[in-house]
Structures are given as C-alpha cells and as structure tokens.
PDB file of C-alpha atoms in Angstrom:
ATOM      1  CA  MET U   1      26.895  24.177-233.661  1.00  0.00           C
ATOM      2  CA  PHE U   2      26.822  20.441-233.161  1.00  0.00           C
ATOM      3  CA  HIS U   3      24.092  18.495-233.747  1.00  0.00           C
ATOM      4  CA  TRP U   4      23.607  14.617-234.005  1.00  0.00           C
ATOM      5  CA  ASP U   5      19.843  12.580-233.952  1.00  0.00           C
ATOM      6  CA  LEU U   6      20.753   8.841-234.252  1.00  0.00           C
ATOM      7  CA  SER U   7      18.653   5.750-233.211  1.00  0.00           C
ATOM      8  CA  ILE U   8      19.819   2.172-233.387  1.00  0.00           C
ATOM      9  CA  ARG U   9      18.432  -1.405-233.508  1.00  0.00           C
ATOM     10  CA  ALA U  10      20.269  -3.788-231.941  1.00  0.00           C
ATOM     11  CA  VAL U  11      20.283  -7.424-229.445  1.00  0.00           C
ATOM     12  CA  THR U  12      21.173  -7.810-226.537  1.00  0.00           C
ATOM     13  CA  PHE U  13      22.207 -10.274-223.849  1.00  0.00           C
ATOM     14  CA  VAL U  14      20.994  -9.267-220.014  1.00  0.00           C
ATOM     15  CA  ALA U  15      21.872 -11.899-217.665  1.00  0.00           C
ATOM     16  CA  ASP U  16      20.887  -9.749-214.269  1.00  0.00           C
ATOM     17  CA  ASN U  17      17.085  -8.875-213.998  1.00  0.00           C
ATOM     18  CA  PRO U  18      17.475  -4.968-214.597  1.00  0.00           C
ATOM     19  CA  HIS U  19      15.683  -2.519-211.788  1.00  0.00           C
ATOM     20  CA  LEU U  20      12.932  -0.061-212.059  1.00  0.00           C
ATOM     21  CA  GLY U  21      14.202   3.552-212.021  1.00  0.00           C
ATOM     22  CA  PRO U  22      12.798   7.045-212.977  1.00  0.00           C
ATOM     23  CA  ASN U  23       9.938   7.167-215.411  1.00  0.00           C
ATOM     24  CA  ASN U  24       8.876   3.706-214.863  1.00  0.00           C
ATOM     25  CA  LEU U  25      11.875   2.350-217.249  1.00  0.00           C
ATOM     26  CA  TYR U  26      13.899  -0.642-216.342  1.00  0.00           C
ATOM     27  CA  ARG U  27      17.748   0.267-216.542  1.00  0.00           C
ATOM     28  CA  ALA U  28      19.917  -2.742-218.180  1.00  0.00           C
ATOM     29  CA  PRO U  29      23.434  -0.740-217.455  1.00  0.00           C
ATOM     30  CA  ASP U  30      26.845  -1.866-219.396  1.00  0.00           C
ATOM     31  CA  LEU U  31      25.238  -4.367-222.094  1.00  0.00           C
ATOM     32  CA  THR U  32      26.844  -5.520-225.256  1.00  0.00           C
ATOM     33  CA  PRO U  33      25.676  -5.687-228.435  1.00  0.00           C
ATOM     34  CA  TRP U  34      25.742  -9.136-230.357  1.00  0.00           C
ATOM     35  CA  ARG U  35      25.751  -9.973-233.653  1.00  0.00           C
ATOM     36  CA  CYS U  36      25.294 -12.959-236.624  1.00  0.00           C
ATOM     37  CA  THR U  37      27.826 -14.033-238.926  1.00  0.00           C
ATOM     38  CA  GLY U  38      28.034 -16.960-240.776  1.00  0.00           C
ATOM     39  CA  GLY U  39      25.525 -18.932-237.845  1.00  0.00           C
ATOM     40  CA  ILE U  40      27.730 -17.455-235.615  1.00  0.00           C
ATOM     41  CA  ILE U  41      26.435 -15.426-232.194  1.00  0.00           C
ATOM     42  CA  GLU U  42      29.198 -12.782-230.510  1.00  0.00           C
ATOM     43  CA  PRO U  43      29.164 -10.293-229.158  1.00  0.00           C
ATOM     44  CA  ILE U  44      30.635  -6.735-230.378  1.00  0.00           C
ATOM     45  CA  TYR U  45      33.121  -5.886-227.292  1.00  0.00           C
ATOM     46  CA  ASN U  46      34.275  -2.804-228.695  1.00  0.00           C
ATOM     47  CA  ILE U  47      31.118  -0.957-227.030  1.00  0.00           C
ATOM     48  CA  LYS U  48      29.147  -0.848-224.286  1.00  0.00           C
ATOM     49  CA  MET U  49      24.827   0.583-223.725  1.00  0.00           C
ATOM     50  CA  ASN U  50      22.726   1.527-221.262  1.00  0.00           C
ATOM     51  CA  VAL U  51      19.364   0.435-222.038  1.00  0.00           C
ATOM     52  CA  HIS U  52      16.528   1.945-220.554  1.00  0.00           C
ATOM     53  CA  THR U  53      13.625  -0.040-221.582  1.00  0.00           C
ATOM     54  CA  PRO U  54       9.820  -0.216-220.571  1.00  0.00           C
ATOM     55  CA  ALA U  55       9.739  -3.668-221.102  1.00  0.00           C
ATOM     56  CA  PRO U  56       9.924  -5.961-217.751  1.00  0.00           C
ATOM     57  CA  MET U  57      12.368  -9.168-217.648  1.00  0.00           C
ATOM     58  CA  GLU U  58      10.302 -12.196-216.943  1.00  0.00           C
ATOM     59  CA  GLN U  59      11.028 -14.352-213.742  1.00  0.00           C
ATOM     60  CA  TYR U  60      11.738 -18.514-213.641  1.00  0.00           C
ATOM     61  CA  PRO U  61      10.815 -20.529-215.079  1.00  0.00           C
ATOM     62  CA  THR U  62      10.380 -18.934-218.697  1.00  0.00           C
ATOM     63  CA  LEU U  63      13.279 -16.539-217.869  1.00  0.00           C
ATOM     64  CA  ARG U  64      14.328 -14.696-221.540  1.00  0.00           C
ATOM     65  CA  SER U  65      17.691 -13.066-222.042  1.00  0.00           C
ATOM     66  CA  TRP U  66      18.195 -11.767-225.083  1.00  0.00           C
ATOM     67  CA  LEU U  67      16.705  -8.271-225.363  1.00  0.00           C
ATOM     68  CA  THR U  68      16.131  -6.639-228.848  1.00  0.00           C
ATOM     69  CA  PHE U  69      15.129  -3.431-228.982  1.00  0.00           C
ATOM     70  CA  GLU U  70      15.256  -0.129-231.218  1.00  0.00           C
ATOM     71  CA  GLY U  71      15.364   3.855-229.810  1.00  0.00           C
ATOM     72  CA  PRO U  72      16.714   6.552-230.120  1.00  0.00           C
ATOM     73  CA  ILE U  73      19.951   7.256-228.687  1.00  0.00           C
ATOM     74  CA  THR U  74      19.609  10.371-225.789  1.00  0.00           C
ATOM     75  CA  SER U  75      23.522  10.302-224.526  1.00  0.00           C
ATOM     76  CA  ILE U  76      27.084   9.434-224.580  1.00  0.00           C
ATOM     77  CA  THR U  77      29.029   8.934-221.291  1.00  0.00           C
ATOM     78  CA  PRO U  78      32.954   9.688-220.581  1.00  0.00           C
ATOM     79  CA  THR U  79      33.866   6.585-220.554  1.00  0.00           C
ATOM     80  CA  GLY U  80      32.028   5.801-224.370  1.00  0.00           C
ATOM     81  CA  THR U  81      28.693   3.580-222.970  1.00  0.00           C
ATOM     82  CA  ILE U  82      26.052   4.713-225.090  1.00  0.00           C
ATOM     83  CA  ASN U  83      22.558   5.332-223.454  1.00  0.00           C
ATOM     84  CA  ILE U  84      19.410   4.364-224.874  1.00  0.00           C
ATOM     85  CA  HIS U  85      15.803   5.209-224.166  1.00  0.00           C
ATOM     86  CA  VAL U  86      14.194   2.276-226.450  1.00  0.00           C
ATOM     87  CA  THR U  87      10.992   2.724-227.799  1.00  0.00           C
ATOM     88  CA  SER U  88      10.588  -0.495-228.943  1.00  0.00           C
ATOM     89  CA  SER U  89      11.131  -3.769-227.261  1.00  0.00           C
ATOM     90  CA  LYS U  90      10.972  -7.154-226.227  1.00  0.00           C
ATOM     91  CA  TYR U  91      12.851 -10.473-224.791  1.00  0.00           C
ATOM     92  CA  HIS U  92      13.689 -13.614-226.078  1.00  0.00           C
ATOM     93  CA  SER U  93      14.614 -16.918-225.246  1.00  0.00           C
ATOM     94  CA  GLU U  94      16.399 -17.063-228.986  1.00  0.00           C
ATOM     95  CA  ILE U  95      17.609 -13.743-231.234  1.00  0.00           C
ATOM     96  CA  PRO U  96      14.897 -13.723-233.782  1.00  0.00           C
ATOM     97  CA  THR U  97      16.076 -14.315-236.887  1.00  0.00           C
ATOM     98  CA  ASN U  98      15.369 -10.675-238.037  1.00  0.00           C
ATOM     99  CA  TYR U  99      18.052  -9.369-235.380  1.00  0.00           C
ATOM    100  CA  CYS U 100      20.285 -12.032-236.482  1.00  0.00           C
ATOM    101  CA  ALA U 101      22.841  -9.288-238.852  1.00  0.00           C
ATOM    102  CA  PRO U 102      26.464  -8.633-238.797  1.00  0.00           C
ATOM    103  CA  ALA U 103      25.954  -5.732-236.875  1.00  0.00           C
ATOM    104  CA  ILE U 104      23.886  -3.216-235.080  1.00  0.00           C
ATOM    105  CA  GLU U 105      21.906  -0.817-237.149  1.00  0.00           C
ATOM    106  CA  ILE U 106      21.858   2.884-236.464  1.00  0.00           C
ATOM    107  CA  CYS U 107      20.204   5.195-238.234  1.00  0.00           C
ATOM    108  CA  GLY U 108      19.786   9.478-238.497  1.00  0.00           C
ATOM    109  CA  HIS U 109      22.044  12.430-239.201  1.00  0.00           C
ATOM    110  CA  VAL U 110      24.949  14.201-238.002  1.00  0.00           C
ATOM    111  CA  VAL U 111      25.443  18.146-238.513  1.00  0.00           C
ATOM    112  CA  LYS U 112      28.317  19.869-238.318  1.00  0.00           C
ATOM    113  CA  THR U 113      28.212  23.690-239.185  1.00  0.00           C
ATOM    114  CA  GLU U 114      31.467  25.713-238.398  1.00  0.00           C
ATOM    115  CA  SER U 115      30.368  29.734-238.589  1.00  0.00           C
ATOM    116  CA  ASP U 116      33.966  31.390-238.692  1.00  0.00           C
ATOM    117  CA  THR U 117      34.978  29.581-242.057  1.00  0.00           C
ATOM    118  CA  GLY U 118      31.950  28.667-243.535  1.00  0.00           C
ATOM    119  CA  SER U 119      32.018  25.193-243.989  1.00  0.00           C
ATOM    120  CA  HIS U 120      29.615  22.275-242.555  1.00  0.00           C
ATOM    121  CA  TRP U 121      29.264  18.955-243.315  1.00  0.00           C
ATOM    122  CA  THR U 122      26.112  16.705-242.730  1.00  0.00           C
ATOM    123  CA  ALA U 123      25.667  12.714-242.897  1.00  0.00           C
ATOM    124  CA  SER U 124      22.376  10.947-242.769  1.00  0.00           C
ATOM    125  CA  SER U 125      21.512   7.626-243.370  1.00  0.00           C
ATOM    126  CA  THR U 126      18.430   5.347-243.012  1.00  0.00           C
ATOM    127  CA  THR U 127      20.099   2.072-242.088  1.00  0.00           C
ATOM    128  CA  VAL U 128      23.452   0.936-242.113  1.00  0.00           C
ATOM    129  CA  PRO U 129      23.991  -1.120-244.462  1.00  0.00           C
ATOM    130  CA  TYR U 130      26.126  -4.628-244.052  1.00  0.00           C
TER     131      TYR U 130
END
C-alpha cells in the first residue's frame, strides 16, 4: 500500500490569464515556482506545476502576475508535473515577504506498507525546513 497526503505553499509568476475550467477553477498550466535567496528572486526550473485556483487574474492596468497559493497536491502527471487544487491564493504585483523563501514549502505525510515482509515506512512533516 502506498498513500500520500501532501500540501504545497509557494509563489509563481503567471504570464498569461488562466482559463476558467471545470468546477469554476482557473487553470494555470506548466508554471514554475520561484524562490528568494539573498535578495535574489529566481525560478526553480526542475519543478513544473498545473495550478487550479478560484482566484481570477485581474486585467490591465491593475494586472498582478505573482500568484501566492497554498493547497493539496492532487496528482502528478506522467511527465512529472504536479497538479495542485489550491485552497488559498491571491495575485500580487510584488512577492509578499512571507512568501520570500529559499524553497517551496511542503507539508503532509507519506506512508508505504509492504505486507509480504511486514516492513513499512512513514514520513511526516509540518513544513519543509529552510
């Protein structure tokens, strides 16, 4: 048996207005999370996310492109892209200081049990340490 329940908290840059999809969620595909280290803002290129958010993106002239969000990881695609249905999200013109972190935050648990050998492992975290 394998079970996981993980949530993610991150910031990303949304260049194009997301399209409204099923369940009244806006889908922003193939996004890259960003991090702040030593005052430098840079993308984390080895991670891709499909973010499903209830927050609509504003139009010009008040366009805000930085999306901060929190929510559960619902699945991972065959190409490794992480699908996230956010529970909290907001667009900003600048990254808020409480989201300026050197890594994305992940919390939750992972459980794997092997019945033949009786061995199992469990991992749990309230947040990823910086």
